[in-house]
């Protein structure tokens, strides 16, 4: 059984389009995250939700909007895509808040903006 | 601001060797440290989580140590195998802040 799943796995789109990436976890975790891994493989947090409430919002353009319909899902919507948005986006989850628990990652969504 | 550094950036070893990957962090006030493995084109797999009160954790051929006061952690891999080839990432949790990742060490184990 997949613990943290993301769809789609690959996403190729043109500049200016709007796209969404979906994430689901079946681990019963309370906290979910979105990370971005750039072309230099550097992994950085974008957002974190705990029990559907936004608790971390790093310096990310407001074209990026996370949505958590329930504890098991955290979707990422991106408006007006730009070339610099090309990256791999990872969803993750953990049991509790930020301090103590191990984070589990999804397989990633490779976004290419042309 | 927490910064995490991993040295070396890349490492190539013959099969069967024992090896050590290094991770250092600038702020020793951490809650825990997590080691991950990332295979090309894949997500991250958690290997070991060390809480700040612990000195080491072991899982199979992997042993991770933590010296909080000096801001260092090591990941020891015994009897390396070609299947261990991957990028190994260290991430530090400093409390109610996001995980801060190092840039990783790319390991190649040559058969």
Tab-separated table of C-alpha atoms in Angstrom:
chain	number	residue	atom	x	y	z
A	1	UNK	CA	0.000	0.000	0.000
A	2	UNK	CA	1.335	3.408	-0.945
A	3	UNK	CA	1.701	5.579	2.150
A	4	UNK	CA	2.000	9.004	0.501
A	5	UNK	CA	0.876	9.270	-3.097
A	6	UNK	CA	0.986	12.140	-5.560
A	7	UNK	CA	-0.611	12.706	-8.935
A	8	UNK	CA	0.475	13.289	-11.557
A	9	UNK	CA	4.012	11.930	-11.553
A	10	UNK	CA	4.981	14.104	-14.514
A	11	UNK	CA	3.439	17.388	-15.608
A	12	UNK	CA	4.503	19.296	-18.711
A	13	UNK	CA	2.740	22.560	-19.391
A	14	UNK	CA	3.196	25.973	-20.952
A	15	UNK	CA	3.903	29.268	-19.260
A	16	UNK	CA	0.817	31.064	-18.056
A	17	UNK	CA	-1.251	27.918	-17.457
A	18	UNK	CA	-2.824	26.930	-14.144
A	19	UNK	CA	-2.197	23.430	-12.806
A	20	UNK	CA	-2.808	21.343	-9.693
A	21	UNK	CA	-0.905	18.549	-8.003
A	22	UNK	CA	-2.721	16.211	-5.647
A	23	UNK	CA	-1.394	14.471	-2.579
A	24	UNK	CA	-2.961	11.844	-0.364
A	25	UNK	CA	-1.646	9.955	2.649
A	26	UNK	CA	-3.174	6.842	4.169
A	27	UNK	CA	-1.028	6.833	7.305
A	28	UNK	CA	-3.510	8.660	9.503
A	29	UNK	CA	-1.035	11.521	9.952
A	30	UNK	CA	-2.088	14.972	11.164
A	31	UNK	CA	0.513	17.044	9.355
A	32	UNK	CA	1.255	17.350	5.655
A	33	UNK	CA	3.868	19.301	3.727
A	34	UNK	CA	4.848	20.488	0.294
A	35	UNK	CA	8.524	20.705	-0.628
A	36	UNK	CA	10.229	21.940	-3.784
A	37	UNK	CA	13.438	20.379	-5.109
A	38	UNK	CA	15.146	22.618	-7.609
A	39	UNK	CA	17.509	21.750	-10.453
A	40	UNK	CA	20.440	21.704	-8.026
A	41	UNK	CA	18.589	19.064	-5.988
A	42	UNK	CA	18.166	21.413	-3.032
A	43	UNK	CA	15.026	20.518	-1.074
A	44	UNK	CA	13.080	23.315	0.604
A	45	UNK	CA	9.778	23.502	2.480
A	46	UNK	CA	6.934	25.460	0.895
A	47	UNK	CA	3.904	24.817	3.103
A	48	UNK	CA	2.809	22.776	6.065
A	49	UNK	CA	-0.696	21.943	7.247
A	50	UNK	CA	-1.694	20.480	10.586
A	51	UNK	CA	-5.265	19.170	10.852
A	52	UNK	CA	-6.233	21.139	7.740
A	53	UNK	CA	-4.809	24.390	9.172
A	54	UNK	CA	-1.919	26.183	7.495
A	55	UNK	CA	0.997	26.375	9.939
A	56	UNK	CA	3.941	27.154	7.708
A	57	UNK	CA	4.003	29.316	4.646
A	58	UNK	CA	7.540	29.980	3.565
A	59	UNK	CA	8.412	32.722	1.138
A	60	UNK	CA	6.531	31.354	-1.820
A	61	UNK	CA	4.826	33.426	-4.547
A	62	UNK	CA	1.104	33.745	-3.943
A	63	UNK	CA	0.575	32.037	-7.291
A	64	UNK	CA	1.006	28.873	-5.207
A	65	UNK	CA	-2.026	27.999	-3.118
A	66	UNK	CA	-2.299	24.865	-1.019
A	67	UNK	CA	-5.684	23.403	-0.196
A	68	UNK	CA	-6.428	20.768	2.413
A	69	UNK	CA	-9.982	19.411	2.088
A	70	UNK	CA	-9.329	16.926	4.897
A	71	UNK	CA	-6.448	15.579	6.977
A	72	UNK	CA	-5.519	12.991	4.384
A	73	UNK	CA	-5.220	15.347	1.430
A	74	UNK	CA	-3.101	18.374	0.621
A	75	UNK	CA	-3.313	19.684	-2.919
A	76	UNK	CA	-1.136	22.335	-4.524
A	77	UNK	CA	-2.577	24.701	-7.088
A	78	UNK	CA	-0.279	26.882	-9.154
A	79	UNK	CA	-1.533	29.848	-11.166
A	80	UNK	CA	0.169	31.553	-14.092
A	81	UNK	CA	3.032	29.083	-14.287
A	82	UNK	CA	6.509	30.460	-14.965
A	83	UNK	CA	9.674	28.833	-16.298
A	84	UNK	CA	11.240	29.056	-12.834
A	85	UNK	CA	8.497	26.868	-11.388
A	86	UNK	CA	10.045	23.867	-13.137
A	87	UNK	CA	11.142	21.539	-10.347
A	88	UNK	CA	10.193	18.370	-8.543
A	89	UNK	CA	7.487	18.887	-5.935
A	90	UNK	CA	7.294	16.483	-3.021
A	91	UNK	CA	4.445	15.952	-0.630
A	92	UNK	CA	5.200	14.569	2.832
A	93	UNK	CA	3.357	13.763	6.040
A	94	UNK	CA	4.136	13.154	9.686
A	95	UNK	CA	2.209	11.916	12.680
A	96	UNK	CA	2.147	14.997	14.827
A	97	UNK	CA	3.411	18.519	14.668
A	98	UNK	CA	6.772	19.601	13.463
A	99	UNK	CA	8.929	18.726	16.385
A	100	UNK	CA	9.174	15.059	16.956
A	101	UNK	CA	7.986	12.802	14.245
A	102	UNK	CA	9.497	11.178	11.218
A	103	UNK	CA	8.403	12.567	7.856
A	104	UNK	CA	7.308	10.294	5.038
A	105	UNK	CA	7.630	11.485	1.463
A	106	UNK	CA	5.668	10.867	-1.704
A	107	UNK	CA	7.367	9.928	-4.992
A	108	UNK	CA	7.384	13.474	-6.305
A	109	UNK	CA	5.819	15.307	-9.251
A	110	UNK	CA	8.227	16.529	-11.906
A	111	UNK	CA	6.838	19.802	-13.265
A	112	UNK	CA	8.268	21.148	-16.517
A	113	UNK	CA	7.142	24.558	-17.706
A	114	UNK	CA	7.935	25.362	-21.341
B	1	UNK	CA	19.074	30.513	10.798
B	2	UNK	CA	19.829	26.804	10.662
B	3	UNK	CA	22.171	25.664	7.908
B	4	UNK	CA	23.003	22.061	7.102
B	5	UNK	CA	26.130	21.003	5.256
B	6	UNK	CA	26.969	17.565	3.933
B	7	UNK	CA	30.451	16.479	3.032
B	8	UNK	CA	31.503	15.047	0.665
B	9	UNK	CA	29.115	16.032	-2.117
B	10	UNK	CA	29.920	12.806	-3.938
B	11	UNK	CA	31.637	9.579	-2.964
B	12	UNK	CA	32.595	6.497	-4.927
B	13	UNK	CA	33.666	3.304	-3.161
B	14	UNK	CA	34.239	-0.324	-4.130
B	15	UNK	CA	31.683	-2.863	-2.999
B	16	UNK	CA	32.247	-4.225	0.483
B	17	UNK	CA	33.825	-1.104	1.945
B	18	UNK	CA	32.566	0.540	5.100
B	19	UNK	CA	31.918	4.244	4.676
B	20	UNK	CA	30.910	7.351	6.599
B	21	UNK	CA	28.788	10.243	5.405
B	22	UNK	CA	28.987	13.515	7.298
B	23	UNK	CA	26.393	16.098	8.200
B	24	UNK	CA	26.965	19.302	10.149
B	25	UNK	CA	24.499	21.924	11.337
B	26	UNK	CA	25.012	25.443	12.643
B	27	UNK	CA	22.410	25.662	15.425
B	28	UNK	CA	22.738	22.900	18.007
B	29	UNK	CA	19.258	23.562	19.463
B	30	UNK	CA	17.595	20.781	17.503
B	31	UNK	CA	14.751	18.380	18.249
B	32	UNK	CA	15.851	15.626	15.939
B	33	UNK	CA	17.828	14.769	12.847
B	34	UNK	CA	16.667	12.531	10.040
B	35	UNK	CA	18.652	10.700	7.370
B	36	UNK	CA	16.974	10.020	4.041
B	37	UNK	CA	17.865	8.160	0.900
B	38	UNK	CA	16.832	9.410	-2.544
B	39	UNK	CA	17.130	7.240	-5.631
B	40	UNK	CA	17.295	8.977	-9.039
B	41	UNK	CA	13.864	10.161	-10.121
B	42	UNK	CA	12.294	8.898	-6.913
B	43	UNK	CA	11.048	10.286	-3.636
B	44	UNK	CA	12.796	10.270	-0.284
B	45	UNK	CA	12.921	7.207	1.919
B	46	UNK	CA	13.439	7.778	5.616
B	47	UNK	CA	16.363	5.739	6.926
B	48	UNK	CA	16.859	6.796	10.517
B	49	UNK	CA	15.517	9.419	12.900
B	50	UNK	CA	17.623	10.428	15.893
B	51	UNK	CA	15.990	12.420	18.670
B	52	UNK	CA	18.103	15.127	20.303
B	53	UNK	CA	18.379	13.054	23.475
B	54	UNK	CA	19.835	10.084	21.604
B	55	UNK	CA	23.423	9.471	20.582
B	56	UNK	CA	22.821	6.925	17.844
B	57	UNK	CA	20.324	4.804	15.966
B	58	UNK	CA	20.888	1.584	14.076
B	59	UNK	CA	18.984	-0.124	11.305
B	60	UNK	CA	20.587	-3.141	9.671
B	61	UNK	CA	23.898	-2.087	8.120
B	62	UNK	CA	23.208	1.578	8.878
B	63	UNK	CA	24.253	3.421	11.994
B	64	UNK	CA	23.622	7.109	12.537
B	65	UNK	CA	25.263	9.061	15.321
B	66	UNK	CA	24.485	12.486	16.689
B	67	UNK	CA	26.732	14.893	18.575
B	68	UNK	CA	24.415	17.789	19.212
B	69	UNK	CA	26.911	19.975	21.031
B	70	UNK	CA	29.333	19.951	18.132
B	71	UNK	CA	26.604	20.127	15.513
B	72	UNK	CA	27.501	16.882	13.775
B	73	UNK	CA	25.949	13.650	12.646
B	74	UNK	CA	27.416	10.746	10.744
B	75	UNK	CA	25.817	7.943	8.784
B	76	UNK	CA	27.902	4.798	8.782
B	77	UNK	CA	27.188	2.175	6.136
B	78	UNK	CA	28.788	-1.201	6.696
B	79	UNK	CA	29.754	-3.615	3.931
B	80	UNK	CA	28.472	-1.383	1.155
B	81	UNK	CA	26.584	-2.897	-1.788
B	82	UNK	CA	25.811	-1.568	-5.278
B	83	UNK	CA	22.178	-1.256	-4.175
B	84	UNK	CA	23.280	1.369	-1.653
B	85	UNK	CA	24.053	3.744	-4.526
B	86	UNK	CA	21.814	6.777	-4.061
B	87	UNK	CA	21.869	10.308	-2.706
B	88	UNK	CA	21.805	10.504	1.081
B	89	UNK	CA	20.201	13.557	2.644
B	90	UNK	CA	20.455	14.805	6.186
B	91	UNK	CA	17.649	17.001	7.582
B	92	UNK	CA	17.467	18.849	10.876
B	93	UNK	CA	14.333	19.678	12.850
B	94	UNK	CA	14.800	22.712	15.091
B	95	UNK	CA	11.335	22.785	16.630
B	96	UNK	CA	8.279	24.473	15.189
B	97	UNK	CA	10.136	25.231	12.019
B	98	UNK	CA	10.428	23.233	8.834
B	99	UNK	CA	12.995	20.518	8.272
B	100	UNK	CA	16.196	22.032	6.929
B	101	UNK	CA	17.949	19.792	4.445
B	102	UNK	CA	21.541	19.484	3.392
B	103	UNK	CA	22.348	19.215	-0.293
B	104	UNK	CA	23.114	15.533	0.013
B	105	UNK	CA	25.976	13.152	-0.667
B	106	UNK	CA	25.768	11.182	-3.909
B	107	UNK	CA	27.107	7.698	-3.212
B	108	UNK	CA	28.226	5.246	-5.882
B	109	UNK	CA	29.155	1.727	-4.846
B	110	UNK	CA	31.105	-0.003	-7.609
B	111	UNK	CA	30.722	-3.748	-8.037
